XYZ file of C-alpha atoms in Angstrom:
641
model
C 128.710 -86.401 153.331
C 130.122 -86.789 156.527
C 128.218 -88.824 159.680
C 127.059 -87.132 163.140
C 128.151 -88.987 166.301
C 126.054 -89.699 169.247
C 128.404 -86.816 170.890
C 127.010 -84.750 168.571
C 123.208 -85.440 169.303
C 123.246 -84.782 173.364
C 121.400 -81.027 172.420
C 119.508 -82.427 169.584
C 116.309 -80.559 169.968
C 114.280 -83.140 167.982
C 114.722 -85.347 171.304
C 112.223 -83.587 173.264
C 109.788 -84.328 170.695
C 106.649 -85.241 171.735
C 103.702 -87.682 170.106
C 101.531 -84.618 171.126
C 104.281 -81.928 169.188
C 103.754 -84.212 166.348
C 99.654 -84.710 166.261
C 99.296 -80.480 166.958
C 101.252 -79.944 164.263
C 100.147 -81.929 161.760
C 96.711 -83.573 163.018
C 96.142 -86.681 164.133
C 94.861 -87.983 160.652
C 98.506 -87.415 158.944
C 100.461 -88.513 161.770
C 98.732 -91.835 161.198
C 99.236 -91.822 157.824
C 102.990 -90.719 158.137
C 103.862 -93.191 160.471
C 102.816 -96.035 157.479
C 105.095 -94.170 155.453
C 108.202 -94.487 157.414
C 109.455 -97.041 155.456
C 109.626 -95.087 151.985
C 112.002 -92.855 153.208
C 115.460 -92.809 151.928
C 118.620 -90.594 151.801
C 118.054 -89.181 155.040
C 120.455 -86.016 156.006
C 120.812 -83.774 158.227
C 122.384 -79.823 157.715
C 124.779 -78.439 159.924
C 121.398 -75.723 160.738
C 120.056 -78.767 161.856
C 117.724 -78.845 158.340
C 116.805 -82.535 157.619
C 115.988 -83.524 154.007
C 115.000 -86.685 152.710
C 113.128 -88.552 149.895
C 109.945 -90.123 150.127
C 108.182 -92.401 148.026
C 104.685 -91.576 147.575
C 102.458 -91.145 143.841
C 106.058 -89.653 143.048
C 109.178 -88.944 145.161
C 108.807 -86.147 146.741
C 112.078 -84.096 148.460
C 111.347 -83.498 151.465
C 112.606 -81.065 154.327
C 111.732 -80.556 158.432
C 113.313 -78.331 160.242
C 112.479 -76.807 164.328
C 112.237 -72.744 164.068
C 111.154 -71.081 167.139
C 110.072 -73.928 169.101
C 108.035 -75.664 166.342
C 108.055 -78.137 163.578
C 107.914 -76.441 159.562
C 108.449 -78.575 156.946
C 108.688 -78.132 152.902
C 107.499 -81.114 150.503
C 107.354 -81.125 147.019
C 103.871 -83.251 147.101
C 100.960 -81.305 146.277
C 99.283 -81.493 149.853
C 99.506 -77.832 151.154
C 99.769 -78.046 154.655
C 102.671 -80.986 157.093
C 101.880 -84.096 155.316
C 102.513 -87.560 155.837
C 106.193 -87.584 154.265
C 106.874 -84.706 156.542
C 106.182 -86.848 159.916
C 108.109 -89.998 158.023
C 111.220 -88.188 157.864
C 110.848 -87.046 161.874
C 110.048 -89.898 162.833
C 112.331 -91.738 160.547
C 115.109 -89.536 161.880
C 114.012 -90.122 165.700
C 114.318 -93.912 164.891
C 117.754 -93.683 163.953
C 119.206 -91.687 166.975
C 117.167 -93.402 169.406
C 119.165 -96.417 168.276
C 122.391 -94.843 168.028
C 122.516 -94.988 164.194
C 124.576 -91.778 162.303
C 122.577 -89.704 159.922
C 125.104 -88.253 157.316
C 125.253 -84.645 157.363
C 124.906 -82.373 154.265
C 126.908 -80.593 153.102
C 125.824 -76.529 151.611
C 127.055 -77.120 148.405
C 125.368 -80.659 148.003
C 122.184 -78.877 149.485
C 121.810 -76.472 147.269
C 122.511 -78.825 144.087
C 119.260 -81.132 145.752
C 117.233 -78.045 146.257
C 118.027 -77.276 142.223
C 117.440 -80.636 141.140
C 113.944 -80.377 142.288
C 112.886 -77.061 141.416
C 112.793 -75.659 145.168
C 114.691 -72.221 146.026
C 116.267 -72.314 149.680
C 115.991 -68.560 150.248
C 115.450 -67.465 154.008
C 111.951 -65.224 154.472
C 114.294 -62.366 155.049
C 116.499 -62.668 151.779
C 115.445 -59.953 149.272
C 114.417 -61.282 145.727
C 117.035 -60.652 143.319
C 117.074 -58.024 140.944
C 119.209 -57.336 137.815
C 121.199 -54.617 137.996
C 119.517 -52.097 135.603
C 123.032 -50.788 134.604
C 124.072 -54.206 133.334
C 120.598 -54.281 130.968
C 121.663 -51.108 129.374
C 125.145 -51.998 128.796
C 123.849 -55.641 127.566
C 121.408 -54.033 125.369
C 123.589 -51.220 124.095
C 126.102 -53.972 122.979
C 123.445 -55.766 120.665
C 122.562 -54.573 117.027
C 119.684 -52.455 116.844
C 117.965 -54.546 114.680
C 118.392 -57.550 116.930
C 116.788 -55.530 119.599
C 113.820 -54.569 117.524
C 113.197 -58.624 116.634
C 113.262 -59.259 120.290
C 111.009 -56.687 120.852
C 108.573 -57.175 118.063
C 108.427 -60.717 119.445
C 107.643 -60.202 123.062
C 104.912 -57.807 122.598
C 102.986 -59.717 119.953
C 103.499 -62.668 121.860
C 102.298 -60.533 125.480
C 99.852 -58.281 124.382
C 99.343 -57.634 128.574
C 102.815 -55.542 127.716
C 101.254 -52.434 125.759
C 100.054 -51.125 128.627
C 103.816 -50.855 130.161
C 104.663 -49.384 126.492
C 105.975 -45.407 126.362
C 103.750 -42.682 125.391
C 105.217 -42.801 122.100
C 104.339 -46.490 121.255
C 101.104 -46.950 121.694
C 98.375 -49.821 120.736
C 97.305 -47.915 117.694
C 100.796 -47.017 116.477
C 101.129 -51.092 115.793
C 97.998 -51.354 113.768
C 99.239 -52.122 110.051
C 97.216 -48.964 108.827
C 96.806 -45.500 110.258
C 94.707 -45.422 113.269
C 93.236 -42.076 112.005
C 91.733 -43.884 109.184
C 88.063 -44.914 110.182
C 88.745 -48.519 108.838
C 91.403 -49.090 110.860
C 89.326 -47.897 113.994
C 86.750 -50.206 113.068
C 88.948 -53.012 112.803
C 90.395 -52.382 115.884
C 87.199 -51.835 117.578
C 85.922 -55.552 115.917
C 89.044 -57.162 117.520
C 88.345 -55.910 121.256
C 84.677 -57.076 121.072
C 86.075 -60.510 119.434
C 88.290 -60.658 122.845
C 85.720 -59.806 125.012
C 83.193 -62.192 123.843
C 85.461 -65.228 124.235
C 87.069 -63.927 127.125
C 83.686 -63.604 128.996
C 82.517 -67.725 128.021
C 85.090 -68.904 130.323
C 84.098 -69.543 134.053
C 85.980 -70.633 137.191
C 84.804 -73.216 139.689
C 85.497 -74.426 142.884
C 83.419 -77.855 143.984
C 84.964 -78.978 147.626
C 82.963 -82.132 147.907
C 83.518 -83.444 144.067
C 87.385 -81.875 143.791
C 86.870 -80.414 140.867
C 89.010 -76.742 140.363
C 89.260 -74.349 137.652
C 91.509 -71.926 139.143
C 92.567 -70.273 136.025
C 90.846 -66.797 136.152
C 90.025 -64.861 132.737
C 92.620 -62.337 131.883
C 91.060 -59.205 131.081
C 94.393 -57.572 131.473
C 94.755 -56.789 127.296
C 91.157 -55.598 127.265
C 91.484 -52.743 130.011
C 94.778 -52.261 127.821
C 93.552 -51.792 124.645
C 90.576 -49.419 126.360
C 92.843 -47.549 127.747
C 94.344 -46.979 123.844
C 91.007 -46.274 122.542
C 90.678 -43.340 125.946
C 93.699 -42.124 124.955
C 92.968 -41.774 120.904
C 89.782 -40.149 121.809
C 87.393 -42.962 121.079
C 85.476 -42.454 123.450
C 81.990 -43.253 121.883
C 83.084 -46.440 120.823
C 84.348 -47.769 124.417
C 80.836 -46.727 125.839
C 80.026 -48.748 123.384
C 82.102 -51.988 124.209
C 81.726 -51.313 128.191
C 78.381 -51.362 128.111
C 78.549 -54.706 125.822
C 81.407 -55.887 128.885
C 79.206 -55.133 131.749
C 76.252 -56.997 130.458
C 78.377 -60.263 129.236
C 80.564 -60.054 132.358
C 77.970 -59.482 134.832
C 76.352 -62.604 133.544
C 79.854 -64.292 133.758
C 80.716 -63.619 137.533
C 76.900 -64.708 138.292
C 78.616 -68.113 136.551
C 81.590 -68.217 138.393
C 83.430 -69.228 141.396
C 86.524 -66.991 141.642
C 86.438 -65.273 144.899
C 86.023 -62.034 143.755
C 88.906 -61.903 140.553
C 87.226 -61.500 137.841
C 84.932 -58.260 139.436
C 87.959 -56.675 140.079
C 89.279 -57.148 136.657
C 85.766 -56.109 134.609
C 85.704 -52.512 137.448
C 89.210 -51.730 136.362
C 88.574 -51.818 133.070
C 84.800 -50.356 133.849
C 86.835 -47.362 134.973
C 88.072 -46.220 131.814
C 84.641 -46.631 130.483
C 83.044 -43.969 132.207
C 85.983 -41.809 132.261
C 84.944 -41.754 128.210
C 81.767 -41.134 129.478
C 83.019 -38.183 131.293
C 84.748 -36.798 128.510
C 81.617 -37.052 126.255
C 80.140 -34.940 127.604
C 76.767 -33.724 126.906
C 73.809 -33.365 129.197
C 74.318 -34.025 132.950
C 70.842 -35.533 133.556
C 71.074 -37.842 130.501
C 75.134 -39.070 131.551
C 73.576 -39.806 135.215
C 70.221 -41.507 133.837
C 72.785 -43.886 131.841
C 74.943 -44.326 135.322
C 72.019 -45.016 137.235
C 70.592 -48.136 134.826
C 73.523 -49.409 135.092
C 73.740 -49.500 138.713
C 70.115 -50.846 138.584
C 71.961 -53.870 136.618
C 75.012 -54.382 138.722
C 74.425 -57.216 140.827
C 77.927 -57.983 141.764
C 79.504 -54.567 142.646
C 81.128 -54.090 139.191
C 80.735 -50.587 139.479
C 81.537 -50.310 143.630
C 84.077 -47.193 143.678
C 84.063 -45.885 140.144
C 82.922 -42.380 140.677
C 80.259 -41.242 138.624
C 80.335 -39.399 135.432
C 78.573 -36.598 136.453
C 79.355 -33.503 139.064
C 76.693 -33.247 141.340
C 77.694 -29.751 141.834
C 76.935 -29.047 138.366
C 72.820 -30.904 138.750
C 70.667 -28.080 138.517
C 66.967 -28.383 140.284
C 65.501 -28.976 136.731
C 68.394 -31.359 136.002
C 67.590 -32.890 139.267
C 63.491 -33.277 138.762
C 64.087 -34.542 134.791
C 65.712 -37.794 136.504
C 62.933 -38.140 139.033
C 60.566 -37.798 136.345
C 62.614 -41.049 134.084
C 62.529 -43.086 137.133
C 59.201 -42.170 138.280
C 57.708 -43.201 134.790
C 59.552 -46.489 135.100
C 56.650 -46.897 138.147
C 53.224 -47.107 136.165
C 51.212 -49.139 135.877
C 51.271 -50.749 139.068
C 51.987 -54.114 138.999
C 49.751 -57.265 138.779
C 49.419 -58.334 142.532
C 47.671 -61.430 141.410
C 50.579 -62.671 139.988
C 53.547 -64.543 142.221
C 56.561 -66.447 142.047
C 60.279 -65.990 141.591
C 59.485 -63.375 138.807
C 57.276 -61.113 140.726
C 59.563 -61.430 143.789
C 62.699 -59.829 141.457
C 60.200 -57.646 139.744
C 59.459 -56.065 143.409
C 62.634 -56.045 144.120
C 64.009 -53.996 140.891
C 60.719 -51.683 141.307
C 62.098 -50.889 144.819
C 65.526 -50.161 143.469
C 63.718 -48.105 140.805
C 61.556 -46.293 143.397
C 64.948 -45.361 145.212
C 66.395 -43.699 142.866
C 63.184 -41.480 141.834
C 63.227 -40.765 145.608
C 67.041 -39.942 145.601
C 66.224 -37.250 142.335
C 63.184 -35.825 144.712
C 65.497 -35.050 147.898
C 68.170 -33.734 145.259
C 65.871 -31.339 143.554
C 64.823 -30.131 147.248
C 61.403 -31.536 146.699
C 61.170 -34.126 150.205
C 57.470 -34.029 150.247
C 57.305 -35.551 146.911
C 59.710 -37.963 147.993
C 57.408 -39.343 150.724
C 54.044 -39.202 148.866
C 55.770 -41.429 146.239
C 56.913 -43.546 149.044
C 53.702 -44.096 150.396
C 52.069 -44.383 147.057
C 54.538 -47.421 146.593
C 53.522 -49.145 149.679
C 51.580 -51.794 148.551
C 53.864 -52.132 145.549
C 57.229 -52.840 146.916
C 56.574 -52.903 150.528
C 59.107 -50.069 151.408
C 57.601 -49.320 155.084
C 61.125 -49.390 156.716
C 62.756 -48.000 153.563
C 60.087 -45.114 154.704
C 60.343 -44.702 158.075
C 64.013 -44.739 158.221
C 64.041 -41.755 155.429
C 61.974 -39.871 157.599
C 64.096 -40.536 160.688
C 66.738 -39.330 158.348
C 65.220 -36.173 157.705
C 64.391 -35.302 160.904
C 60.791 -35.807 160.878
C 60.158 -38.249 164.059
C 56.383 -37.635 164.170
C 55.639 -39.028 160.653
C 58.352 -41.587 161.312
C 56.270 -42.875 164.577
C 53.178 -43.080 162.628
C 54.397 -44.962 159.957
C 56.102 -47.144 161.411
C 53.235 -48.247 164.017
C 50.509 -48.312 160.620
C 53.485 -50.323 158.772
C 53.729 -52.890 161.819
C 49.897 -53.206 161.835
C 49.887 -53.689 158.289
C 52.278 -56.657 158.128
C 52.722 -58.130 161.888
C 50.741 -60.925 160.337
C 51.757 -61.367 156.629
C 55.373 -60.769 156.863
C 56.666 -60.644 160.518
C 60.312 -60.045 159.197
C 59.097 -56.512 157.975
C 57.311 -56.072 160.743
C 59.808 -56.946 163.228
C 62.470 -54.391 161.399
C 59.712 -51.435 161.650
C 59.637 -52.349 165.757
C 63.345 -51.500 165.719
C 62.785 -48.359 163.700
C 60.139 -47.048 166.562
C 63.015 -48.056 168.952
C 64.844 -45.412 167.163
C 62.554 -42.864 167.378
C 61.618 -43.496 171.330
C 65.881 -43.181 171.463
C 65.801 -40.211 169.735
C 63.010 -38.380 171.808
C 65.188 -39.900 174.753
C 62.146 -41.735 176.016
C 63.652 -44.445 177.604
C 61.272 -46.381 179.016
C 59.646 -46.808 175.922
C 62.996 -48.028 174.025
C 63.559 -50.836 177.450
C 60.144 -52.051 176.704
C 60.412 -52.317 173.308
C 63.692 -54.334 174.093
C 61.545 -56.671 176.210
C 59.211 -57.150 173.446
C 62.170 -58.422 171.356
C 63.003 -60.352 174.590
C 58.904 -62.013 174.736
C 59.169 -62.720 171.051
C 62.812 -64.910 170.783
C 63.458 -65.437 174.977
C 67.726 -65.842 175.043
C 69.949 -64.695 177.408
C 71.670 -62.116 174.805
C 67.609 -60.681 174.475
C 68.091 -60.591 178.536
C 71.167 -58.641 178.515
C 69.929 -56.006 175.854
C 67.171 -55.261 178.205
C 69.278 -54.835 181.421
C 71.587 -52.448 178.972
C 68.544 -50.942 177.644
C 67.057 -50.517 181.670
C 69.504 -47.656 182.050
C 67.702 -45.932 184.858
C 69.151 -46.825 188.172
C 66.152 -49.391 190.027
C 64.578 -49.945 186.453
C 66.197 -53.114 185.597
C 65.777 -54.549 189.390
C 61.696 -53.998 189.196
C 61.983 -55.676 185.273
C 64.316 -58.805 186.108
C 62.285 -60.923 187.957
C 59.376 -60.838 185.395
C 61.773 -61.923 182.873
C 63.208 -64.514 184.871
C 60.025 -65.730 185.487
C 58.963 -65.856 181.688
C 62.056 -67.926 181.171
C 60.750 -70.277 183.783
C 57.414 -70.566 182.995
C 56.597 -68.683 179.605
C 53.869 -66.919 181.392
C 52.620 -63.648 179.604
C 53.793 -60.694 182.079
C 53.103 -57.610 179.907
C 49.905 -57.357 181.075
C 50.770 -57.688 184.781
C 49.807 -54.531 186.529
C 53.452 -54.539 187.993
C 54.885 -54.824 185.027
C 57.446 -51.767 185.673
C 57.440 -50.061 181.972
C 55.078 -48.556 179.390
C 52.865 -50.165 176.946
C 54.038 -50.277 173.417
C 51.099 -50.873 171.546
C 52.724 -53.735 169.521
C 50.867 -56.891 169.141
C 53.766 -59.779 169.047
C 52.474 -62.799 168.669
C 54.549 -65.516 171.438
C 57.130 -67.385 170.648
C 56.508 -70.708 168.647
C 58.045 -74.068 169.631
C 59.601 -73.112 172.820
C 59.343 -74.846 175.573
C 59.625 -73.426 179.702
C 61.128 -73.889 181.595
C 64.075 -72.650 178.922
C 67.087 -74.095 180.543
C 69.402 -73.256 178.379
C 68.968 -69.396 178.609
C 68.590 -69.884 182.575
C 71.986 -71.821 182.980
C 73.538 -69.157 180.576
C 71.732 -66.210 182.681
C 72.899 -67.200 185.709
C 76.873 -68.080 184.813
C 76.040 -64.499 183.326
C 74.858 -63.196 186.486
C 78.134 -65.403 188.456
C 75.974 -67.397 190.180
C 76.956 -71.026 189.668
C 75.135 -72.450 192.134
C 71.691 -71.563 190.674
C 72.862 -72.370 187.067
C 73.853 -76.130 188.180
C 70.413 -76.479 190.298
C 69.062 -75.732 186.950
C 71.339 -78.313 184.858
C 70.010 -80.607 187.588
C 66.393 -80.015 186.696
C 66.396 -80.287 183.475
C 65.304 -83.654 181.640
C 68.064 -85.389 179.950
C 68.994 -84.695 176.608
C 67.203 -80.419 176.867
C 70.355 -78.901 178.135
C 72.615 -77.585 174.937
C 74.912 -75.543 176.551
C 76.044 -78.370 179.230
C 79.642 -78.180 177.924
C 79.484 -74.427 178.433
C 78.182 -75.081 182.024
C 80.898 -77.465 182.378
C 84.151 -75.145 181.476
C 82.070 -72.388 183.870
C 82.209 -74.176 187.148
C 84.966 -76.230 186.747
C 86.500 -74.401 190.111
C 83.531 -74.485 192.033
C 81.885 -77.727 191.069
C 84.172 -79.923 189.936
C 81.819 -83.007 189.921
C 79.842 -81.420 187.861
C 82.303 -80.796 185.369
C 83.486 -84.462 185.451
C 79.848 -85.624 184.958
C 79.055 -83.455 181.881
C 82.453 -84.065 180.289
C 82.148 -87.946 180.986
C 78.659 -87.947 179.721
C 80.148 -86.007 176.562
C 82.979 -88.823 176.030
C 80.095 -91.692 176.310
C 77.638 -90.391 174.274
C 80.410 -89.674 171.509
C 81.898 -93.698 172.245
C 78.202 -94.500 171.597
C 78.002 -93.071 168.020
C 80.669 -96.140 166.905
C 82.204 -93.817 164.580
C 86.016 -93.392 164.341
C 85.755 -90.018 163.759
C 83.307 -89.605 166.833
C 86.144 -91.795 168.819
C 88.722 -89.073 168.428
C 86.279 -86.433 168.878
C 85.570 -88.028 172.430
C 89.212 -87.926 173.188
C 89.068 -84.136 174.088
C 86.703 -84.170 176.706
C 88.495 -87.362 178.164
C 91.921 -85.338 178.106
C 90.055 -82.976 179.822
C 88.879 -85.556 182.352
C 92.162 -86.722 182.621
C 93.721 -83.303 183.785
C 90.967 -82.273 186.179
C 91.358 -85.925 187.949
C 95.109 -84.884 188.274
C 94.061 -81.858 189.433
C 91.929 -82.964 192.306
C 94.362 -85.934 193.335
C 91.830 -88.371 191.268
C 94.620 -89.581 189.373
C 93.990 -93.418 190.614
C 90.035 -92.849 189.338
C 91.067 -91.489 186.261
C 92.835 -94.612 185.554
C 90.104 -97.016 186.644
C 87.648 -95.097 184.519
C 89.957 -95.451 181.592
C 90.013 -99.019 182.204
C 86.321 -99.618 182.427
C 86.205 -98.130 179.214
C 88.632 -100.160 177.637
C 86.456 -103.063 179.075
C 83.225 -102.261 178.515
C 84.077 -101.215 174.593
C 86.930 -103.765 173.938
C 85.574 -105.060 170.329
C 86.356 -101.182 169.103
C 89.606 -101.763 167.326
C 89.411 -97.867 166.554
C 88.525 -96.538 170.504
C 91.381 -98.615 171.327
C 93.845 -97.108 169.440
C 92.641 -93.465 169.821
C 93.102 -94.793 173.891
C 96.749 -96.069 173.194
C 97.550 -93.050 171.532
C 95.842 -90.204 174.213
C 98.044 -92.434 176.669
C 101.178 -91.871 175.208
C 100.879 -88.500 173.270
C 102.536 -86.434 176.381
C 105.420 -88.581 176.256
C 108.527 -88.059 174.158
C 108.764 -90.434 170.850
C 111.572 -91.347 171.626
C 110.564 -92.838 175.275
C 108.387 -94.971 173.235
């Protein structure tokens, strides 16, 4: 290695370097933690890129590299933390140590780079760099040059030991082919068959987990790889009775397994691949066309996880005749009687509901299909009191065109439920919102925005009505009744100024709010840019009822800076207040922000005395001090000190 001189370092752009650089990139957490680590670094060196690369003691020592790229710190550690860590900031700082006091850091050179890079299992590849490929004209000539029969032990090796391989095999070498007997002998089938199931058993009893407060991972994801092989032999050999068979045994086990299992979303993908192949045998079956889509559809009534999301079915639609169509409705209809016990309630009735309306669904899907929509609806209103499908109803009727029924449904639905389930009820109220929008009546659809607006008062409700207004002069005759409900909670439907129609809804008012709602008047009135009212309002307001202060704060920084100060200032007390270190750091934004608005303003001198009362008035906080040391200096450059 040769040394850098001090020559050398006048452009070093690690000099500019701030305390702030350092805590953005890495958080203020690990910068602390690096800079206790400073003095377990050793070997520092710098490439000529400008590349440094050090080790650091830790649980184990780690190799560690920093370098700048495009203005910013990256870094590469071989510790197992995954984002800058604290042996990252030793080494900077480390390095910024040694040029501040003039001390050489030996320079690496490629060759002895690359040999450190080896030695610890890291590749030093730019992004760009394409990954390296054998050329496949050297495999051939390597391969021609062995013995055949060496070739064939290789072979026979790698495949039994990767049975994920058969399904890269030629169409001449298939699963079957390596069975010890003839595949076209039933036994051999049968064993075959036994060995799948065997593998898809075990391989659906393992689980994944993720727990982010214990710690505890199980990131290795079951491999189902081999089994959508191996059904893919079985499609191919014509099998096809026996992988309905094992699917149907996989969709039930793994179903139950994803329910178990953390995984984001692997193992799904995995069982639908192989899920795929299954009803392409199901396809190729055969048979009746209502019977294949009965079997589809009781699946689908099981799939809880999406297993079978974008497998198309195994029936044409095209080919459904009317009877085909009404000998489905009539399965799933059956599936319907009795009527359940309503006596009865509880988790189980709640999923029995819930799988009667799925079942209902489909019976009302076979209906439409077979051209029979009257049907459909008398079965949906039977079913009322059964699975509670009043929106399910009125929206299939605003579907089919029928606006009339849809209205009356939805208003006898509403009545039925505005009491016992106001969820429901509240979903119908959007569905006759609908059907005023599609008779273009849109006075009704404003007031039924209001009503939304009465029942959950917010300044997003506000907005929807003023969108909802439309008519030129509407929304000026309907905002000052809801400003006035905002202030006062007063009822103002019933005014007889009250500038739109009756809806014949009966909302019950809002529970545990209180008037005047400050919140939604500060946010109105920053909405409607008028700052003035939205801090007489912030004045108002009893201390400790105004959420959205910091909102307020950011809003009229311009136009009422004192304001600002006083919010952010209360924000940095009430934090200091909490004695928490973590609450400590938290309070150091707003104070930053205090700190630059002061500039701002020529307060500068203030800024400082209000610091210093601070550090007075909380002096026994070892922890606010230092967070107060540190905002002090974080702007300048480490190396300044």
């Amino acid at each position: 290695m040769k040394e850098d001189t001090k020559e050398d370092m006048k452009e070093n752009p690690y000099r500019s370097l701030s305390w702030d650089d350092l805590a953005r990139w890495a958080g203020k957490d690990i910068l602390d933690r690096g800079k206790g680590y400073r003095n377990r670094v050793a070997d520092l060196a710098i490439a000529s890129s400008g590349q440094l690369m050090a080790t650091v003691e830790g649980q184990n020592r780690y190799l560690t590299q920093v370098w700048l790229e495009d203005g910013g710190l990256q870094h590469r550690c071989t510790c197992p933390y995954w984002g800058p860590c604290k042996h990252a900031v030793a080494v900077v700082l480390v390095y910024l140590e040694r040029i501040g006091s003039g001390r050489p850091v030996p320079e690496i050179t490629p060759d002895e780079l690359e040999g450190t890079l080896e030695a610890y299992g890291l590749v030093d590849l730019p992004d760009d760099e394409p990954d390296s490929r054998i050329d496949p004209d050297q495999v051939r000539a390597a391969l021609e040059a062995m013995p055949v029969a060496g070739i064939i032990d290789w072979a026979t090796e790698l495949i039994a030991d990767h049975p994920e391989l058969r399904k890269s095999l030629p169409p001449g070498l298939r699963l079957v082919d390596l069975d010890n007997e003839s595949p076209r002998k039933p036994e051999a089938t049968a064993k075959q068959i036994a060995r799948i199931r065997q593998q898809i058993r075990l391989t659906a009893q393992e689980r994944t987990y993720h727990d982010d407060w214990d710690y505890r991972y199980d990131d290795d994801v079951p491999d189902y790889s081999s089994v959508e092989a191996q059904f893919g032999d079985l499609l191919d050999a014509g099998c096809n009775e026996a992988l309905i068979e094992l699917g149907g045994e996989l969709f039930t086990l793994g179903n139950e397994q994803v329910g178990d299992s953390d995984d984001d979303g692997e193992i799904a993908i995995q069982l639908t691949d192989c899920l795929k192949l299954v009803f392409e045998a199901m396809r190729r079956v055969g048979g009746p066309a209502p019977e294949r889509l009965i079997r589809y559809w009781n699946m689908l009534l099981e799939d809880h996880y999406g297993l079978l999301d974008g497998i198309p079915t195994p029936v044409d639609d095209a080919g459904m005749t009317r009877t085909d169509w009404l000998r489905v409705a009539g399965e799933f209809m059956g599936r319907l009687d009795p009527p359940p016990d309503r006596k009865k309630s509880g988790p189980a009735s709640r999923y029995r509901d819930y799988r009667r309306s799925r079942i209902l669904e489909r019976a009302v899907e076979a209906l439409v299909r077979a051209g029979d929509n009257g049907r459909a609806v008398e079965l949906m209103v039977s079913e009322l009191p059964n699975c509670g499908n009043h929106v399910g109803l009125v929206d299939h009727l605003l579907k089919s065109g029928d606006l009339e029924l849809a209205e009356h449904w939805a208003r006898e639905g509403f009545r039925q439920t505005a009491e016992t389930d106001p969820h429901i009820a509240w979903g119908l109220a959007r569905k006759l919102q609908e059907v005023a929008a599609k008779q273009k009546n849109e006075p009704q659809v404003a007031a039924l925005e209001a009503e939304f607006f009465f029942l959950n008062p917010d300044a997003d409700g506000y907005r929807k009505v003023r969108k909802e207004c439309g008519k030129p002069g509407r929304w000026e005759q309907v905002r000052p009744f809801l400003l006035r409900y905002l202030e006062s909670g007063d009822s103002v439907r019933s005014d007889a100024d009250w500038p739109l129609p009756e809806t014949g809804l009966a909302f019950a008012g809002p529970k545990y709010r209180r008037f005047p709602d400050w919140d939604s008047l500060i946010s109105v009135a920053l909405d409607e840019q008028r700052p003035d009212n939205a801090v007489n309002w912030y004045r108002q307001a009893p201390s400790g009822q105004v959420s959205n202060a910091m909102k307020l704060a950011g809003a009229v920084r311009k136009t009422h800076p004192d304001v600002t100060l006083e919010i952010w200032k209360d924000r940095v007390e009430s934090l200091i207040d909490t004695v928490k270190p973590k609450a400590y750091r938290e309070a150091m934004g707003p104070l930053e922000d205090v700190k630059t608005l002061m500039q701002e303003t020529g307060r500068g001198e203030e800024y400082r005395a209000y610091v210093a009362a601070l550090r007075e008035r909380h002096r026994a906080k070892r922890r606010l001090m230092e967070e107060l040391d540190f905002l002090d200096r974080k702007s300048r450059k480490i190396l300044d000190g």
